[in-house]
Coordinates of C-alpha atoms and ligand atoms in Angstrom, one line a residue:
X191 CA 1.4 -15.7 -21.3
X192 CA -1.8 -16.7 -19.4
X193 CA -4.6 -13.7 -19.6
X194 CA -7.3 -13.0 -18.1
X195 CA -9.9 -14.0 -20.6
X196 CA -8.3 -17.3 -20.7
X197 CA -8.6 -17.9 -17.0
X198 CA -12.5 -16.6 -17.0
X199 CA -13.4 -18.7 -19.6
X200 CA -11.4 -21.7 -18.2
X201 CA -13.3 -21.3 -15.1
X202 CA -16.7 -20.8 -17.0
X203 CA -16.6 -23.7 -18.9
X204 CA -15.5 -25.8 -16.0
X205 CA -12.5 -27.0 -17.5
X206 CA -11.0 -26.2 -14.1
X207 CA -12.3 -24.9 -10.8
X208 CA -11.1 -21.5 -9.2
X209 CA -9.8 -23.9 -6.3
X210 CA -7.5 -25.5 -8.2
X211 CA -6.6 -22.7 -10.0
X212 CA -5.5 -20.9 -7.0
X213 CA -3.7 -24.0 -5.2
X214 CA -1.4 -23.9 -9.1
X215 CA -0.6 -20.4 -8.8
X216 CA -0.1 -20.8 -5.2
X217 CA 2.3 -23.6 -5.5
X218 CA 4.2 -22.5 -8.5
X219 CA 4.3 -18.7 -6.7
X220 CA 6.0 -20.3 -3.4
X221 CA 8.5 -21.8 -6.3
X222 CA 9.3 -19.1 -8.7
X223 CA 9.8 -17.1 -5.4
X224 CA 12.6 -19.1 -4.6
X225 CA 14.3 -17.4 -7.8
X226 CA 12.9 -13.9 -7.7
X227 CA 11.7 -13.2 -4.8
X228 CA 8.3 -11.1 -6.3
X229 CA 6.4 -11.6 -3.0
X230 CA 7.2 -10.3 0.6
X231 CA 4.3 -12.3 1.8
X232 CA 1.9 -15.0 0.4
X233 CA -1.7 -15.1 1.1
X234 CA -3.2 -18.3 1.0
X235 CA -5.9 -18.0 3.3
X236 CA -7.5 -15.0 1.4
X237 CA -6.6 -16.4 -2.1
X238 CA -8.7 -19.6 -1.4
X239 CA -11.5 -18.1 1.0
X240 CA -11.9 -16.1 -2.7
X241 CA -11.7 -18.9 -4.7
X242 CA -14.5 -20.7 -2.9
X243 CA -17.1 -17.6 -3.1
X244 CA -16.0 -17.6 -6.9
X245 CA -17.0 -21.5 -7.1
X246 CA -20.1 -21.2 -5.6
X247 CA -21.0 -18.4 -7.5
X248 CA -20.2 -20.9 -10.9
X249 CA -22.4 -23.4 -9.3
X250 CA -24.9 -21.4 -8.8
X251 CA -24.9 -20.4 -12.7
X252 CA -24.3 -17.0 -11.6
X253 CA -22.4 -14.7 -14.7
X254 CA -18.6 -13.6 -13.2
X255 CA -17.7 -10.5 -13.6
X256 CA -14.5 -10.3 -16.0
X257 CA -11.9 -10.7 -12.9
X258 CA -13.5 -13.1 -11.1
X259 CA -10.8 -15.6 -9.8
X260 CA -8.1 -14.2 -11.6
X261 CA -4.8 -14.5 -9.1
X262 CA -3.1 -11.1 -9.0
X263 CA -0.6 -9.6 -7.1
X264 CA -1.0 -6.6 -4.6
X265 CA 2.4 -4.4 -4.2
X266 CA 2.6 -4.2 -1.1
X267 CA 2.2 -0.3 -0.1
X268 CA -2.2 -1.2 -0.9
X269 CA -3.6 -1.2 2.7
X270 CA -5.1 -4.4 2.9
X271 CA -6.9 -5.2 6.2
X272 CA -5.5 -7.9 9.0
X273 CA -2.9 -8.8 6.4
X274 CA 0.6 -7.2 6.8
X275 CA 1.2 -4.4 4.4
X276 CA 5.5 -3.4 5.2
X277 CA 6.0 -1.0 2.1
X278 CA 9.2 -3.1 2.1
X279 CA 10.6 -1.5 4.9
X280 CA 11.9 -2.2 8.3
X281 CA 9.4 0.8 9.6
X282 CA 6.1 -1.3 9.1
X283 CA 7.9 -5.2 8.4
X284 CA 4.7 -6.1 11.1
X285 CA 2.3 -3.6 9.9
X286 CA -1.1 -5.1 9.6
X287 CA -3.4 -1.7 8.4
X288 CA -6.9 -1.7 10.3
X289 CA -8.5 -1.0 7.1
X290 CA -8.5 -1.7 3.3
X291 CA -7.7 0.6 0.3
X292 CA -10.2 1.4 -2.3
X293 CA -8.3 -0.8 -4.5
X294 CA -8.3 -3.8 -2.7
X295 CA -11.9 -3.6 -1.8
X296 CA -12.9 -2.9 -6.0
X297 CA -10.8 -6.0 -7.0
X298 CA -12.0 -7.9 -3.9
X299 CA -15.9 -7.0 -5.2
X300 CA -14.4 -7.9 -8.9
X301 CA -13.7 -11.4 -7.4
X302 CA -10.3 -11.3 -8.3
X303 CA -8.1 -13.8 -6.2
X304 CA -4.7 -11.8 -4.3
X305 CA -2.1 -14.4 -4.3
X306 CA 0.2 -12.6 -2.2
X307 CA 2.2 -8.9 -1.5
X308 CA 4.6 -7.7 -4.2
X309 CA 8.3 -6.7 -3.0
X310 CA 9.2 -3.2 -3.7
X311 CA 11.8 -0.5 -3.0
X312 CA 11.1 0.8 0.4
X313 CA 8.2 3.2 0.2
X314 CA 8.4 3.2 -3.4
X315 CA 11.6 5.1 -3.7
X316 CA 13.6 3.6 -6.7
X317 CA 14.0 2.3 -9.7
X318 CA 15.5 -1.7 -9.2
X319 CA 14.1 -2.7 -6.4
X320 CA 16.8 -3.4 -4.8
X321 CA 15.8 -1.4 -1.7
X322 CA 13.9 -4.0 0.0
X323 CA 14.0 -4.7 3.4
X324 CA 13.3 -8.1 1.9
X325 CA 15.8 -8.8 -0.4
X326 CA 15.5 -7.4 -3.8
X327 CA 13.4 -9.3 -6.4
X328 CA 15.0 -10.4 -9.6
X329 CA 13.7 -10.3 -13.7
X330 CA 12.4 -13.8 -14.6
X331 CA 13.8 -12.7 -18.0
X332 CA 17.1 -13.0 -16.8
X333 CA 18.3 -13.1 -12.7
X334 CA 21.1 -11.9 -12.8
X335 CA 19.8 -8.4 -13.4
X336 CA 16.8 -6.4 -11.5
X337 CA 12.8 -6.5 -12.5
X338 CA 12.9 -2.3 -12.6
X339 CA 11.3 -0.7 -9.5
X340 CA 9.8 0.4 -7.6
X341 CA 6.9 -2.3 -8.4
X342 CA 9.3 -4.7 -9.3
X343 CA 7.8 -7.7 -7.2
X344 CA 4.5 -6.9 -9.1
X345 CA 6.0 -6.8 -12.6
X346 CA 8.1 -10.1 -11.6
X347 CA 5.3 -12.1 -10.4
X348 CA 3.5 -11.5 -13.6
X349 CA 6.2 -11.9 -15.9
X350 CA 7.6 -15.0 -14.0
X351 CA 3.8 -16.5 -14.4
X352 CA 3.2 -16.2 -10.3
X353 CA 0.3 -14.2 -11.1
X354 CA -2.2 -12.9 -14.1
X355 CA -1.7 -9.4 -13.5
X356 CA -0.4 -7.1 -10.8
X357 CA -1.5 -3.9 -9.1
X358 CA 1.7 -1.3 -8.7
X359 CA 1.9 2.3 -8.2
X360 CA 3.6 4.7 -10.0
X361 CA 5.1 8.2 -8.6
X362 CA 7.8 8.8 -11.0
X363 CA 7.3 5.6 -13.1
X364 CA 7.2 2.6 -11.2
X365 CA 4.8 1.0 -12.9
X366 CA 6.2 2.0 -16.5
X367 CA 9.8 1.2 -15.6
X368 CA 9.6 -2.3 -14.3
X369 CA 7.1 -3.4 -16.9
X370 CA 9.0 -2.6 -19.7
X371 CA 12.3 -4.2 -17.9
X372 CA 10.0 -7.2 -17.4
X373 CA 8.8 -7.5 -21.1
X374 CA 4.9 -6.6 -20.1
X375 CA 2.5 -4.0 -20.0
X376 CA 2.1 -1.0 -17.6
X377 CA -0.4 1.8 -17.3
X378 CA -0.2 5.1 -15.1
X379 CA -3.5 6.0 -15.3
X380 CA -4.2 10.0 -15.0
X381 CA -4.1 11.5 -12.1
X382 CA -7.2 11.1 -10.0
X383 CA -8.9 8.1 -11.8
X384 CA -8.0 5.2 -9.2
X385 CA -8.4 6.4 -5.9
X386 CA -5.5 6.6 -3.5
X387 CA -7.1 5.8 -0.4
X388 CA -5.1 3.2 1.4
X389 CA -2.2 3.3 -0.7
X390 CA 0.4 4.5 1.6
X391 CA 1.9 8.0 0.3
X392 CA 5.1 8.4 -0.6
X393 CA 4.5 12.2 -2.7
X394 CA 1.0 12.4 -2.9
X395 CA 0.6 14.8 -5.9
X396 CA 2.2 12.8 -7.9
X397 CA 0.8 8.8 -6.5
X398 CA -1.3 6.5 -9.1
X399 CA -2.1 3.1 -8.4
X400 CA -2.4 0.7 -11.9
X401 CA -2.1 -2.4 -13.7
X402 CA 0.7 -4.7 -14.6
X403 CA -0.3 -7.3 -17.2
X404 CA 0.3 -9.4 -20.2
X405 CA -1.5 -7.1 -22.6
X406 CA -3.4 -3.8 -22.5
X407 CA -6.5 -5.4 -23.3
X408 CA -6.3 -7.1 -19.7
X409 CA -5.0 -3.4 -18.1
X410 CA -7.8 -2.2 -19.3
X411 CA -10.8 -4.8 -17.6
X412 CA -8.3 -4.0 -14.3
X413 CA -8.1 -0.1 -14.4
X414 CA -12.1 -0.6 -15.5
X415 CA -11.9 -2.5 -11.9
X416 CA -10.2 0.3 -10.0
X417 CA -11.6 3.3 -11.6
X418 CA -14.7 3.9 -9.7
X419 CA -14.5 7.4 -8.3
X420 CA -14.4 7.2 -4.7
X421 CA -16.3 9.6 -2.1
X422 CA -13.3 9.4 0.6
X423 CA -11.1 10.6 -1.8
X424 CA -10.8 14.2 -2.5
X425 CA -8.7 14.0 -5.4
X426 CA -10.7 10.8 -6.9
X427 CA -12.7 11.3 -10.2
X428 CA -13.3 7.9 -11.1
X429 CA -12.9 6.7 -15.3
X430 CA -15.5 5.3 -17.3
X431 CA -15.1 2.1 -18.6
X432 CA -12.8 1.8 -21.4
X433 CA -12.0 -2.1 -21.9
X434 CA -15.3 -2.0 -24.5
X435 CA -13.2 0.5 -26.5
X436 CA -10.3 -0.9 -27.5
X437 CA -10.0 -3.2 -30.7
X438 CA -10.5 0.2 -32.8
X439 CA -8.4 1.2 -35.9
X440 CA -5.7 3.5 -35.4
X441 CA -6.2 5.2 -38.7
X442 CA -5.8 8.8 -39.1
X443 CA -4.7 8.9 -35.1
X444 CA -2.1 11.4 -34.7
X445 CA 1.3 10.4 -32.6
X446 CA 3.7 12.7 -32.0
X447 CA 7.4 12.5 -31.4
X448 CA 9.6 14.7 -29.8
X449 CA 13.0 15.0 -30.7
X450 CA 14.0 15.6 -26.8
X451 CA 13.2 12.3 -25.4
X452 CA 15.7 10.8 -28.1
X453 CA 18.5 12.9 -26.8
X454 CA 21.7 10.7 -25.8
X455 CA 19.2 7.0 -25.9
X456 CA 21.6 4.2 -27.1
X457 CA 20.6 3.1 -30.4
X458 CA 19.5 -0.3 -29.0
X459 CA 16.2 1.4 -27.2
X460 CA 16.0 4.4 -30.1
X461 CA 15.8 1.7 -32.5
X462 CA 13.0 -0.7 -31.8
X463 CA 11.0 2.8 -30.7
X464 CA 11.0 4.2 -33.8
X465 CA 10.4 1.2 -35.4
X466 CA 7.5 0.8 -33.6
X467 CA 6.3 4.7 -34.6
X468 CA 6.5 3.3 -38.2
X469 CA 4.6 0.4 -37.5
X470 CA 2.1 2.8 -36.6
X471 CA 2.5 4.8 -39.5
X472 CA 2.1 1.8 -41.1
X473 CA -1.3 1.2 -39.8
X474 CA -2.7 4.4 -40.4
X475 CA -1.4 7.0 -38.1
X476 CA 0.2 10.1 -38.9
X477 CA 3.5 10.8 -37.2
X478 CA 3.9 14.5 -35.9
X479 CA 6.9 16.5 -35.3
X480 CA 6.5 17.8 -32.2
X481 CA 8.7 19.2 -29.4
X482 CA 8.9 19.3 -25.8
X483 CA 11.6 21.7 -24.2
X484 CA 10.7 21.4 -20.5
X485 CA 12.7 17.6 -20.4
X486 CA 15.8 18.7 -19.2
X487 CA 14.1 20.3 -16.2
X488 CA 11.9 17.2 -15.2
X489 CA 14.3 15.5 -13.3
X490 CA 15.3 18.3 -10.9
X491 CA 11.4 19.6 -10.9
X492 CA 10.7 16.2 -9.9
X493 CA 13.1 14.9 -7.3
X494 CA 12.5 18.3 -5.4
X495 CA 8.9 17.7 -5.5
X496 CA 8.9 14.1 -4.8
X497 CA 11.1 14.6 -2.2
X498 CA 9.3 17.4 -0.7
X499 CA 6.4 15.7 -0.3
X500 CA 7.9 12.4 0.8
X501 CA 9.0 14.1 3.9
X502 CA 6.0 15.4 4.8
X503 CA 4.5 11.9 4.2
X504 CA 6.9 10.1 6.5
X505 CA 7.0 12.6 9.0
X506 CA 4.5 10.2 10.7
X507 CA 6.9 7.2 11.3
X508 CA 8.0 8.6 14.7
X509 CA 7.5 5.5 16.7
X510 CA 5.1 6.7 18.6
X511 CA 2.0 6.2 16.4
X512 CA 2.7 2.9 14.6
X513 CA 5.7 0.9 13.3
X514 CA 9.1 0.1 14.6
X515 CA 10.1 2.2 17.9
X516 CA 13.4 1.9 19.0
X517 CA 14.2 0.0 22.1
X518 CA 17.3 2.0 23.7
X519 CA 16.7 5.6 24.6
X520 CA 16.9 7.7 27.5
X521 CA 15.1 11.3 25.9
X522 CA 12.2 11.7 23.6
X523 CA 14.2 13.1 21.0
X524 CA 16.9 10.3 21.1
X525 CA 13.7 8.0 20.6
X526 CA 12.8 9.4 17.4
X527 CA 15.7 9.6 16.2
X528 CA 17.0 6.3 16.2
X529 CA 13.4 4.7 15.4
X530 CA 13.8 6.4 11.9
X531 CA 17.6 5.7 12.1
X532 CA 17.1 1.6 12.4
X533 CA 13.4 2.1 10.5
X534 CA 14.1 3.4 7.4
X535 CA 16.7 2.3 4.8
X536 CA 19.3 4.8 3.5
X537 CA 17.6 5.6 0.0
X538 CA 14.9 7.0 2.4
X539 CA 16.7 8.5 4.4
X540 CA 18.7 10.7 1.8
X541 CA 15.3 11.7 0.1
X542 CA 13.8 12.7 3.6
X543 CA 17.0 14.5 3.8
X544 CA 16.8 16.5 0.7
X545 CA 13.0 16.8 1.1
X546 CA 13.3 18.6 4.7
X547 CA 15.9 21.0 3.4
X548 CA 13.9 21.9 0.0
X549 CA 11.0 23.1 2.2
X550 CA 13.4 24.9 5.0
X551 CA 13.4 28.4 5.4
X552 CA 15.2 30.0 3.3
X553 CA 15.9 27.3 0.2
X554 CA 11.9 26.8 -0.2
X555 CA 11.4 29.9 -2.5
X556 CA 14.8 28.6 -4.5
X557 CA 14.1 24.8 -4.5
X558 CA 10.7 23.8 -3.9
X559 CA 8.6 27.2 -5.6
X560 CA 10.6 27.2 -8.6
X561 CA 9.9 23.5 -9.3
X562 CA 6.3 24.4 -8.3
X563 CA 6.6 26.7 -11.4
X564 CA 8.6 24.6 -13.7
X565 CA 5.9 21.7 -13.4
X566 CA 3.2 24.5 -15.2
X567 CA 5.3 24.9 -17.5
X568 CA 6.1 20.9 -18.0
X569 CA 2.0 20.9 -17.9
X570 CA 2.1 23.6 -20.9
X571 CA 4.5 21.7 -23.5
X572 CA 2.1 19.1 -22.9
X573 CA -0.6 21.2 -24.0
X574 CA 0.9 22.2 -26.7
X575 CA 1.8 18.4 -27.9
X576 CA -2.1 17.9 -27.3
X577 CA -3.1 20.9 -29.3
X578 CA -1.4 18.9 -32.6
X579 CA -1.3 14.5 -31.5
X580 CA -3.3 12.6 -29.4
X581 CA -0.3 10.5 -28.0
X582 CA 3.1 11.2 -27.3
X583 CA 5.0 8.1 -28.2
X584 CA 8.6 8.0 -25.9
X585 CA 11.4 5.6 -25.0
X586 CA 9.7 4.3 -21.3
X587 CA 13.7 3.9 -20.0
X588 CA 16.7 4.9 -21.9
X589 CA 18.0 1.2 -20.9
X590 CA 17.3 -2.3 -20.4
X591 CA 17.3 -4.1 -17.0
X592 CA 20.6 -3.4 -15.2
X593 CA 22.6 -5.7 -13.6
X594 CA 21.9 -6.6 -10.4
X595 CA 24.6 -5.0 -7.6
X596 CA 26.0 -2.7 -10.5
X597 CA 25.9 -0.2 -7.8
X598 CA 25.0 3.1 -10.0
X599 CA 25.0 6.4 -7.7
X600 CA 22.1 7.7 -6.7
X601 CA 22.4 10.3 -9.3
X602 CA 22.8 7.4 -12.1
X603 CA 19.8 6.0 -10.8
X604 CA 17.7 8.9 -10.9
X605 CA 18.6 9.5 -14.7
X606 CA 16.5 5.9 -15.1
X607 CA 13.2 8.1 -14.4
X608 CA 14.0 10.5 -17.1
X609 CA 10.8 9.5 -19.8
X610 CA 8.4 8.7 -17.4
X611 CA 8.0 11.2 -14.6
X612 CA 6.9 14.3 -16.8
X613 CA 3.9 12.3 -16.8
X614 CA 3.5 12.2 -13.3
X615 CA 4.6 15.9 -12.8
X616 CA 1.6 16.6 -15.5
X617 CA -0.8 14.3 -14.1
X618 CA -1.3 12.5 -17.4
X619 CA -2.0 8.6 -18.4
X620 CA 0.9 6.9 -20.0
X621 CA 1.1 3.1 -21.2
X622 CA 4.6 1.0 -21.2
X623 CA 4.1 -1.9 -23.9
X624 CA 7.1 -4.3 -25.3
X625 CA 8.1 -3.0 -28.6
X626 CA 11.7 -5.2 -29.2
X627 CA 14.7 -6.5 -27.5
X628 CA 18.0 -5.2 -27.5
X629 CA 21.6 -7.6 -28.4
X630 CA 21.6 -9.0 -25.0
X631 CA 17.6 -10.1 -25.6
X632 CA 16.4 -7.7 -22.5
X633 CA 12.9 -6.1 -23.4
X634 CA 12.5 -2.7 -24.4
X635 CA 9.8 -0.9 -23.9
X636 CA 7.6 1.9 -25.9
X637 CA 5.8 4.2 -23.9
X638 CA 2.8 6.3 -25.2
X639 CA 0.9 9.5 -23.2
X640 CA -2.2 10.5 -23.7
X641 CA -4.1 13.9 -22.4
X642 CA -6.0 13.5 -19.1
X643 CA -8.9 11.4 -18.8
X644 CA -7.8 10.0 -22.0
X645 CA -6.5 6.3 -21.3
X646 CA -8.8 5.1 -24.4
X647 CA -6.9 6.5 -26.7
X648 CA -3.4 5.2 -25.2
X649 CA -4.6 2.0 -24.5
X650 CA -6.0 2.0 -28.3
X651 CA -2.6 2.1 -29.4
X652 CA -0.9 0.2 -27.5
X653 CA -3.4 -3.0 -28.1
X654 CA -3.2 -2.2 -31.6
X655 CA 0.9 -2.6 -31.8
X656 CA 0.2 -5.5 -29.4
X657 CA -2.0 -7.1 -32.1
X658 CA -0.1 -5.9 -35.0
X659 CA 2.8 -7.1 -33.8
X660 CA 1.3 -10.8 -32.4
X661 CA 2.5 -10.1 -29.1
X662 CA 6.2 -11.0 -30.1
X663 CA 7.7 -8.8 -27.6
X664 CA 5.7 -9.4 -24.5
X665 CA 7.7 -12.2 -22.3
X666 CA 7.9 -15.3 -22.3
X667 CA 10.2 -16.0 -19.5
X668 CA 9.0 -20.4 -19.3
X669 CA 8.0 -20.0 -15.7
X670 CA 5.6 -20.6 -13.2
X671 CA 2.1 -21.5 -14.6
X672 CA 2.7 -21.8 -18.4
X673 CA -0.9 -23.6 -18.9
X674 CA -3.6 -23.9 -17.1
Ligands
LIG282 N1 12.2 5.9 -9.6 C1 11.4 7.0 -9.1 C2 11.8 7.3 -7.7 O1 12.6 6.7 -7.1 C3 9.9 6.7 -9.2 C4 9.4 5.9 -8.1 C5 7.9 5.6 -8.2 O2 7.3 5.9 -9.2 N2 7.3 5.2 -7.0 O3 11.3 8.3 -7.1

């Protein structure tokens, strides 16, 4: 796959200029769409008014930053300014935000080129994104099955070569999920590091916005994009840079495994997993037996808390504010009513549902205080982890990309998120990388946590398996730009 050092030092040594870099990925992304439909919208305009301020800077002899002119792809729930911004949803499909995230404005000061909007499940609610407005995306790896969600149209676009790397966010593993159905790397970054002003919320304890991308040594120069702490974001603490770190030894680094989050995995994920722990072993680490009780209650802590907050979030799609207002109505009631009845898709609906009665009077001690309790104590097993490893190294999904249309119940669905949304409950960085394929040739992925704050030492890993490994396992799906 293309990475970003190979596009900044194509466009350094003028071997190609950003221009027609931009007008190939532009071309081949309107193609590969076709198939897996990774974009809501494409941005031409703004991809080539960046690629010209990138060009003149190379003319000028001016040093680019590490991003400059690198075509990504924005999911699609990142404010961006004048351009429209639907969180894949009926509610905002002609939403044009009045101002930009802090994300978009980093990467746009990075010089990195936004090819277009990544599809999504509506409001970041799911795990196949399938629940698009638009039409769900599909894996390049294979189309008959889905790219993982809810950033599926991110992971797509990278793994189908319609972009270099992709922003996503992850609430309960959106980022994770689809990158390891996609055969790529994901990172969560720790709660707090990329500020969230701008994304639009769906459960905003629990949000991160991070990088999709063909290796963690290109997540890394991204999240070192994004990280800057941000005034206008209460919760923002910024990162320091931690792209110059990686490349380090993993000797004597301690990984632990708990038995828990190999509980009822089909061989074909437990297998390359482990293997992949041993290939660390192999290199130096120490495995540690560690365990981590608190699993089975992550799910229900989560979906109450998620859900919670999501209908808080949402409460302000009333049609009177912004977004779609129903036409027919006589009362005021009857008005908001059926402009979140034709606005929002049922997936969003239910969780609204679930949310509002979690926090009603009466069930809110039961539902949502308890799992305000249960995720301390989800945030003490992973103290105690920390206390004996510096990483946590999980299954990311106990599958492989489903079929597309195989029509699991919600509840099946929901099982999909059970590695990844501890993190989230926790607040804690986790990595996705490729570590094998299972008989059908579908990419598995490896996931490893780190404490807070801590992405250098995930990312250290990761990049080291990566290298050890020669990138076997990341994909190579023979689609859009193969060469540039
Ligand atoms: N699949 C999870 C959900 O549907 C996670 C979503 C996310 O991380 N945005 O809630």
């Amino acid at each position: 796959m293309i990475k970003i050092t190979d596009v900044s030092s194509a466009l350094q040594n003028k071997e190609i200029s950003c221009r027609e870099l931009t007008e190939k990925y532009l071309t081949e992304a309107e193609k590969v769409n076709r198939d897996i439909n990774a974009y809501i919208t494409l941005t031409p305009e703004e991809a080539l008014r960046a690629a010209s301020q990138v060009d003149s800077k190379i003319a000028g002899g001016e040093k680019l930053s590490p991003l400059a002119g690198v075509p990504f792809v924005l999911k699609d729930n990142v404010s961006t300014n004048g351009i429209k911004t639907t969180c894949a949803s009926r509610m905002l499909e002609n939403y044009e935000p009045v101002y930009d995230a802090h994300t978009w404005t980093a990467l746009k000061n990075a010089g990195a080129v936004m090819i277009g909007k990544g599809n999504m499940d509506e409001f970041a609610m799911g795990s196949t994104c399938e629940h698009s407005y638009f039409g769900g995306a599909k894996n390049p790896r294979d189309l008959s099955r889905v790219p993982g969600g809810s950033s599926g149209g991110s992971a797509a676009a990278v793994a189908g070569g319609a972009a270099v790397f992709g922003i996503g966010s992850d609430t309960g593993g959106s980022i994770r999920e689809p990158a390891a159905f996609c055969g790529i790397v994901g990172l969560k970054p720790t709660y707090g590091a990329v500020s969230r002003r701008g994304l639009i919320a769906f459960a905003s304890s629990l949000d991160q916005i991070g990088p999709l991308a063909a290796s963690s040594r290109d997540a890394a120069l991204v999240l070192d994009a994004i990280s800057e702490k941000d005034p206008m974001d209460m919760t923002s603490r910024g990162l320091p840079k931690v792209s110059d770190c990686l490349g380090g030894e993993v000797t004597g680094m301690k990984i632990g495994l708990a038995p828990e989050y190999f509980e009822n995995i089909p061989d074909s994920i437990k297998k390359p997993v482990l293997a992949a722990a041993e290939k660390y072993r192999e290199m130096g680490a120490e495995l540690i037996d560690v365990s981590f009780p608190m699993l089975k209650y992550s799910l229900p802590t989560y979906y109450i808390l998620a859900c919670a907050e999501a209908s808080s979030n949402l409460g302000r799609y009333d049609g009177i504010r912004y977004g779609h207002c129903a036409e027919d109505f006589t009362t005021l009631d009857e008005m908001i009513c059926k402009t979140r009845t034709e606005g929002f898709g049922e997936e969003v609906r239910r969780r609204i549902l679930l949310g509002t009665y979690v926090l009603s009077s009466g069930y809110f001690d039961a539902y949502y205080k308890s799992a305000e309790r249960i995720r301390r104590e989800i945030a003490a097993d992973f103290a105690r982890v920390f206390d004996k490893c510096d990483a946590l190294l999980t299954p990311t999904v106990p599958m492989t990309a489903i079929k597309i249309g195989a029509g699991l119940s919600p509840i099946e669905t929901y099982m999909t998120d059970i590695c990844t949304v501890p993190v989230n409950i926790a607040g804690l960085p986790a990595v996705s990388t490729p570590c094998g394929f299972d008989e059908d040739g579908l990419s598995v992925g490896l996931q490893l946590i780190g404490r807070k704050f801590d992405e250098k030492t995930i990312l250290t890993l990761s990049d080291a398996f990566e290298r050890a490994t020669e990138e076997k396992y990341i994909a190579d799906t023979k689609m859009g730009v193969e060469k540039l």
